[in-house]
Amino acid sequence: MHPSEYEHLTPAQAIAYQHELRKQINICPLEKQITNIAGADISFNKYSDVVYAGIVVFSYPDLKVIGTSTAVGKTKFPYISGLLAFREVPALLEAWQNLKTKPDLLVLDGQGTAHERRTGIATHFGLIADVPTIGSAKSRLWGRFEEPIDQPFAQSPMFDKSELVGIALRSKRNCNPIYISPGHKVSMEQSVEIIKNCIRGYRIPEPTRQAHNLVNKIRVEAGDNNSQTNMFD
DNA sequence: GCGACAG
DNA sequence: ATCTTGTCGC
């Protein structure tokens, strides 16, 4: 199924599709040397169905920006916890296709396997674009865990029953942890190691942090900021 | 029935 | 997610 068709799905059909995707997930060590890495994010006005997607590519591990790409699209699929991918993946895929050179790995703002059906947006995108991905979320969706101690890089496993589905990582002191989980074609351990290498003094790792800044900027430049009305109301 | 609930 | 002022803590 192509992402452009997601908007026609009912929540029940979207969940059925996640069950199909789950069968194809491949969580294993990425053997290839990582030379570049990218971060992706979406920005939108809550009173509009326009979404701004953006990807920032960096060299790795020095994290110098080596490219960006953006895409603007519309979405009819509402935000439903657990079905985020159906709302954001279409525009993200467009931005991905606009990229000249694809990175070795992509970090997305949301969960990977730390999801009820292991199909968070990072896993979902990794599968449909066939690219290694990592999910880095700002809040928890699935998985039980104990608060990691308040020390940089302290971590705590997240479990679904006895299965390890993610890692709560303290990326910065006095800040809430971030929730890391592999998306596709990368291991849990590698995911955490890579994200640690992308922390630069902020709670959010550089790939996602800068992608967020980029999409927010293009949304404001497009004039799609604030206001619940427009000039013709 | 009640609480939880990525962005 | 987005909007938004002040405020608490390091």
Coordinates of C-alpha atoms (C1' of nucleotides) in Angstrom, one line a residue:
Chain A
M1 CA 0.0 0.0 0.0
H2 CA 1.3 3.5 -0.9
P3 CA 1.4 6.2 1.8
S4 CA -0.7 8.5 -0.4
E5 CA -3.6 6.1 0.3
Y6 CA -3.3 6.3 4.1
E7 CA -5.8 9.1 4.4
H8 CA -8.6 6.8 3.2
L9 CA -7.9 4.2 5.9
T10 CA -10.1 3.8 8.9
P11 CA -8.3 3.4 12.3
A12 CA -9.2 -0.3 12.2
Q13 CA -7.7 -0.7 8.8
A14 CA -4.6 1.2 9.8
I15 CA -4.1 -1.2 12.7
A16 CA -4.6 -4.2 10.5
Y17 CA -1.8 -2.7 8.2
Q18 CA 0.5 -2.4 11.2
H19 CA 0.0 -6.1 11.9
E20 CA 1.2 -6.7 8.4
L21 CA 4.2 -4.4 8.7
R22 CA 5.2 -6.1 12.0
K23 CA 5.9 -9.3 10.2
Q24 CA 8.6 -7.5 8.1
I25 CA 10.5 -5.7 10.9
N26 CA 14.2 -6.5 11.0
I27 CA 16.0 -5.5 14.1
C28 CA 19.6 -6.4 13.7
P29 CA 23.1 -4.7 13.9
L30 CA 23.8 -2.4 11.0
E31 CA 27.1 -3.6 9.6
K32 CA 27.8 -0.8 7.3
Q33 CA 30.0 2.0 8.6
I34 CA 27.9 5.1 9.3
T35 CA 29.2 8.1 7.4
N36 CA 26.2 10.3 7.5
I37 CA 23.0 10.4 9.4
A38 CA 19.8 12.4 9.1
G39 CA 16.9 13.6 11.3
A40 CA 13.3 14.1 10.1
D41 CA 10.4 16.0 11.6
I42 CA 7.0 17.5 10.8
S43 CA 5.5 20.9 11.7
F44 CA 1.9 22.0 11.3
N45 CA -0.7 24.5 12.3
K46 CA -3.3 22.8 14.5
Y47 CA -6.1 24.6 12.6
S48 CA -5.0 23.4 9.2
D49 CA -4.4 20.1 7.5
V50 CA -1.2 21.3 5.8
V51 CA 2.0 19.6 7.1
Y52 CA 5.6 20.7 6.6
A53 CA 8.1 17.9 6.5
G54 CA 11.9 18.3 6.6
I55 CA 15.0 16.2 6.7
V56 CA 18.5 17.4 7.7
V57 CA 21.5 15.3 6.7
F58 CA 24.8 15.4 8.7
S59 CA 28.2 13.8 8.5
Y60 CA 28.8 11.3 11.3
P61 CA 30.0 11.4 13.9
D62 CA 31.2 15.0 13.5
L63 CA 27.6 16.2 12.7
K64 CA 28.2 18.8 10.1
V65 CA 25.2 19.7 8.1
I66 CA 25.6 18.4 4.5
G67 CA 22.2 18.8 3.1
T68 CA 18.4 19.3 3.7
S69 CA 15.2 18.7 1.9
T70 CA 11.6 19.7 2.6
A71 CA 8.1 18.9 1.4
V72 CA 4.7 20.4 2.0
G73 CA 1.6 18.2 1.9
K74 CA -1.9 17.8 3.3
T75 CA -3.2 15.2 5.6
K76 CA -6.8 14.1 6.4
F77 CA -5.7 11.4 8.8
P78 CA -6.2 12.6 12.3
Y79 CA -3.7 12.3 15.1
I80 CA -4.5 9.1 16.9
S81 CA -2.1 7.8 19.5
G82 CA -0.5 4.7 18.1
L83 CA -1.3 5.7 14.5
L84 CA 1.0 8.7 14.1
A85 CA 2.7 7.2 11.1
F86 CA -0.5 7.4 9.0
R87 CA -0.6 11.1 9.5
E88 CA 3.1 12.0 9.1
V89 CA 4.7 9.4 6.8
P90 CA 3.3 10.6 3.5
A91 CA 4.9 14.1 3.7
L92 CA 8.1 12.6 5.2
L93 CA 8.4 10.2 2.3
E94 CA 8.1 13.1 -0.1
A95 CA 10.9 14.9 1.6
W96 CA 12.9 11.7 1.6
Q97 CA 12.5 11.3 -2.1
N98 CA 13.6 14.9 -2.6
L99 CA 16.9 14.1 -1.0
K100 CA 19.8 14.0 -3.4
T101 CA 21.9 11.6 -1.4
K102 CA 20.4 9.3 1.1
P103 CA 21.9 9.0 4.6
D104 CA 23.0 5.7 6.0
L105 CA 20.5 6.1 8.8
L106 CA 17.5 8.3 9.7
V107 CA 16.3 9.4 13.1
L108 CA 12.6 10.1 13.5
D109 CA 10.7 12.1 16.1
G110 CA 8.7 9.3 17.7
Q111 CA 8.8 5.6 18.6
G112 CA 10.4 2.7 16.8
T113 CA 9.6 -0.6 18.4
A114 CA 8.5 1.0 21.7
H115 CA 5.0 0.6 20.4
E116 CA 2.1 -1.7 21.1
R117 CA 2.5 -3.5 17.8
R118 CA 6.2 -2.5 17.4
T119 CA 5.2 -0.3 14.5
G120 CA 6.0 3.3 15.7
I121 CA 6.7 5.9 13.0
A122 CA 10.4 5.1 12.8
T123 CA 9.7 1.4 12.2
H124 CA 7.0 2.2 9.7
F125 CA 9.1 4.6 7.7
G126 CA 12.1 2.3 7.8
L127 CA 10.0 -0.5 6.3
I128 CA 8.4 1.5 3.5
A129 CA 11.5 3.4 2.5
D130 CA 13.8 0.4 3.2
V131 CA 16.3 2.5 5.3
P132 CA 17.8 1.9 8.7
T133 CA 15.9 4.1 11.2
I134 CA 15.9 4.9 14.9
G135 CA 13.0 6.4 16.9
S136 CA 13.8 9.1 19.4
A137 CA 10.7 10.2 21.3
K138 CA 10.1 13.0 23.8
S139 CA 7.6 11.1 25.7
R140 CA 6.6 7.5 26.4
L141 CA 4.0 5.6 24.4
W142 CA 4.5 2.0 25.3
G143 CA 6.8 0.0 27.7
R144 CA 7.2 -0.1 31.4
F145 CA 10.4 1.4 32.8
E146 CA 12.0 2.8 35.9
E147 CA 13.2 6.4 36.0
P148 CA 16.9 6.5 35.0
I149 CA 19.1 8.3 37.6
D150 CA 19.7 12.0 37.0
Q151 CA 23.1 11.6 35.4
P152 CA 23.9 12.3 31.7
F153 CA 23.5 9.1 29.7
A154 CA 22.0 7.1 32.5
Q155 CA 19.6 4.7 30.9
S156 CA 16.8 2.3 31.8
P157 CA 15.2 -0.5 29.8
M158 CA 11.6 -0.3 28.6
F159 CA 9.6 -3.5 28.6
D160 CA 6.4 -4.9 27.2
K161 CA 5.9 -8.0 29.4
S162 CA 9.5 -9.4 29.4
E163 CA 10.4 -8.1 25.9
L164 CA 12.8 -5.2 25.6
V165 CA 11.2 -2.6 23.4
G166 CA 13.1 0.6 24.1
I167 CA 15.5 2.5 26.3
A168 CA 14.7 5.6 28.4
L169 CA 17.9 7.7 28.1
R170 CA 18.8 10.7 30.2
S171 CA 20.3 12.9 27.6
K172 CA 20.7 15.9 29.9
R173 CA 20.7 16.5 33.6
N174 CA 17.5 17.8 35.2
C175 CA 15.6 17.0 32.1
N176 CA 13.1 14.3 31.4
P177 CA 14.6 11.3 29.6
I178 CA 14.1 10.7 25.9
Y179 CA 12.8 7.3 24.6
I180 CA 15.0 5.5 22.2
S181 CA 14.1 2.4 20.2
P182 CA 15.3 0.9 16.9
G183 CA 13.0 1.4 13.9
H184 CA 14.4 -1.0 11.3
K185 CA 17.6 -2.6 10.3
V186 CA 19.6 -1.5 13.4
S187 CA 19.9 -3.0 16.8
M188 CA 18.7 -1.6 20.2
E189 CA 22.3 -1.2 21.4
Q190 CA 23.4 0.6 18.3
S191 CA 20.4 2.9 18.4
V192 CA 21.3 4.1 21.9
E193 CA 25.0 4.4 21.0
I194 CA 24.3 6.4 17.9
I195 CA 21.8 8.7 19.7
K196 CA 24.4 9.3 22.5
N197 CA 26.9 10.4 19.9
C198 CA 24.3 12.9 18.6
I199 CA 23.7 14.7 21.9
R200 CA 25.2 18.2 21.9
G201 CA 24.2 19.9 25.1
Y202 CA 20.4 19.7 24.5
R203 CA 17.9 17.2 25.6
I204 CA 17.0 16.4 22.0
P205 CA 19.7 14.8 19.7
E206 CA 20.9 17.0 16.9
P207 CA 19.3 15.2 13.9
T208 CA 15.8 15.6 15.2
R209 CA 16.4 18.9 16.9
Q210 CA 17.6 20.6 13.8
A211 CA 15.0 18.9 11.6
H212 CA 12.4 20.4 14.0
N213 CA 13.9 23.9 13.7
L214 CA 13.9 23.5 9.9
V215 CA 10.3 22.6 9.5
N216 CA 9.1 25.1 12.0
K217 CA 11.0 27.8 10.1
I218 CA 9.5 26.9 6.7
R219 CA 6.0 26.8 8.2
V220 CA 6.4 30.3 9.6
E221 CA 8.0 31.5 6.3
A222 CA 5.0 30.1 4.5
G223 CA 2.8 32.4 6.7
D224 CA 1.2 29.3 8.3
N225 CA 1.9 30.4 11.8
N226 CA -0.5 31.2 14.6
S227 CA -4.0 32.7 14.0
Q228 CA -7.1 30.5 13.9
T229 CA -8.5 32.6 11.1
N230 CA -7.1 34.0 7.9
M231 CA -7.3 37.4 6.2
F232 CA -10.6 36.6 4.4
D233 CA -12.6 35.5 7.4
Chain B
dG1 C1' -15.9 2.0 34.6
dC2 C1' -11.1 4.3 34.9
dG3 C1' -6.6 5.7 33.5
dA4 C1' -3.2 6.3 29.5
dC5 C1' -2.6 8.2 25.4
dA6 C1' 4.3 9.3 20.2
dG7 C1' 3.1 14.0 17.4
Chain C
dA1 C1' 1.9 19.1 17.8
dT2 C1' 1.1 24.6 18.5
dC3 C1' 0.6 29.1 21.4
dT4 C1' 2.5 31.7 25.1
dT5 C1' 4.4 34.7 30.0
dG6 C1' 6.2 34.0 33.7
dT7 C1' 8.9 31.4 36.7
dC8 C1' 11.9 27.9 39.1
dG9 C1' 16.4 25.7 39.2
dC10 C1' 21.1 24.9 37.9

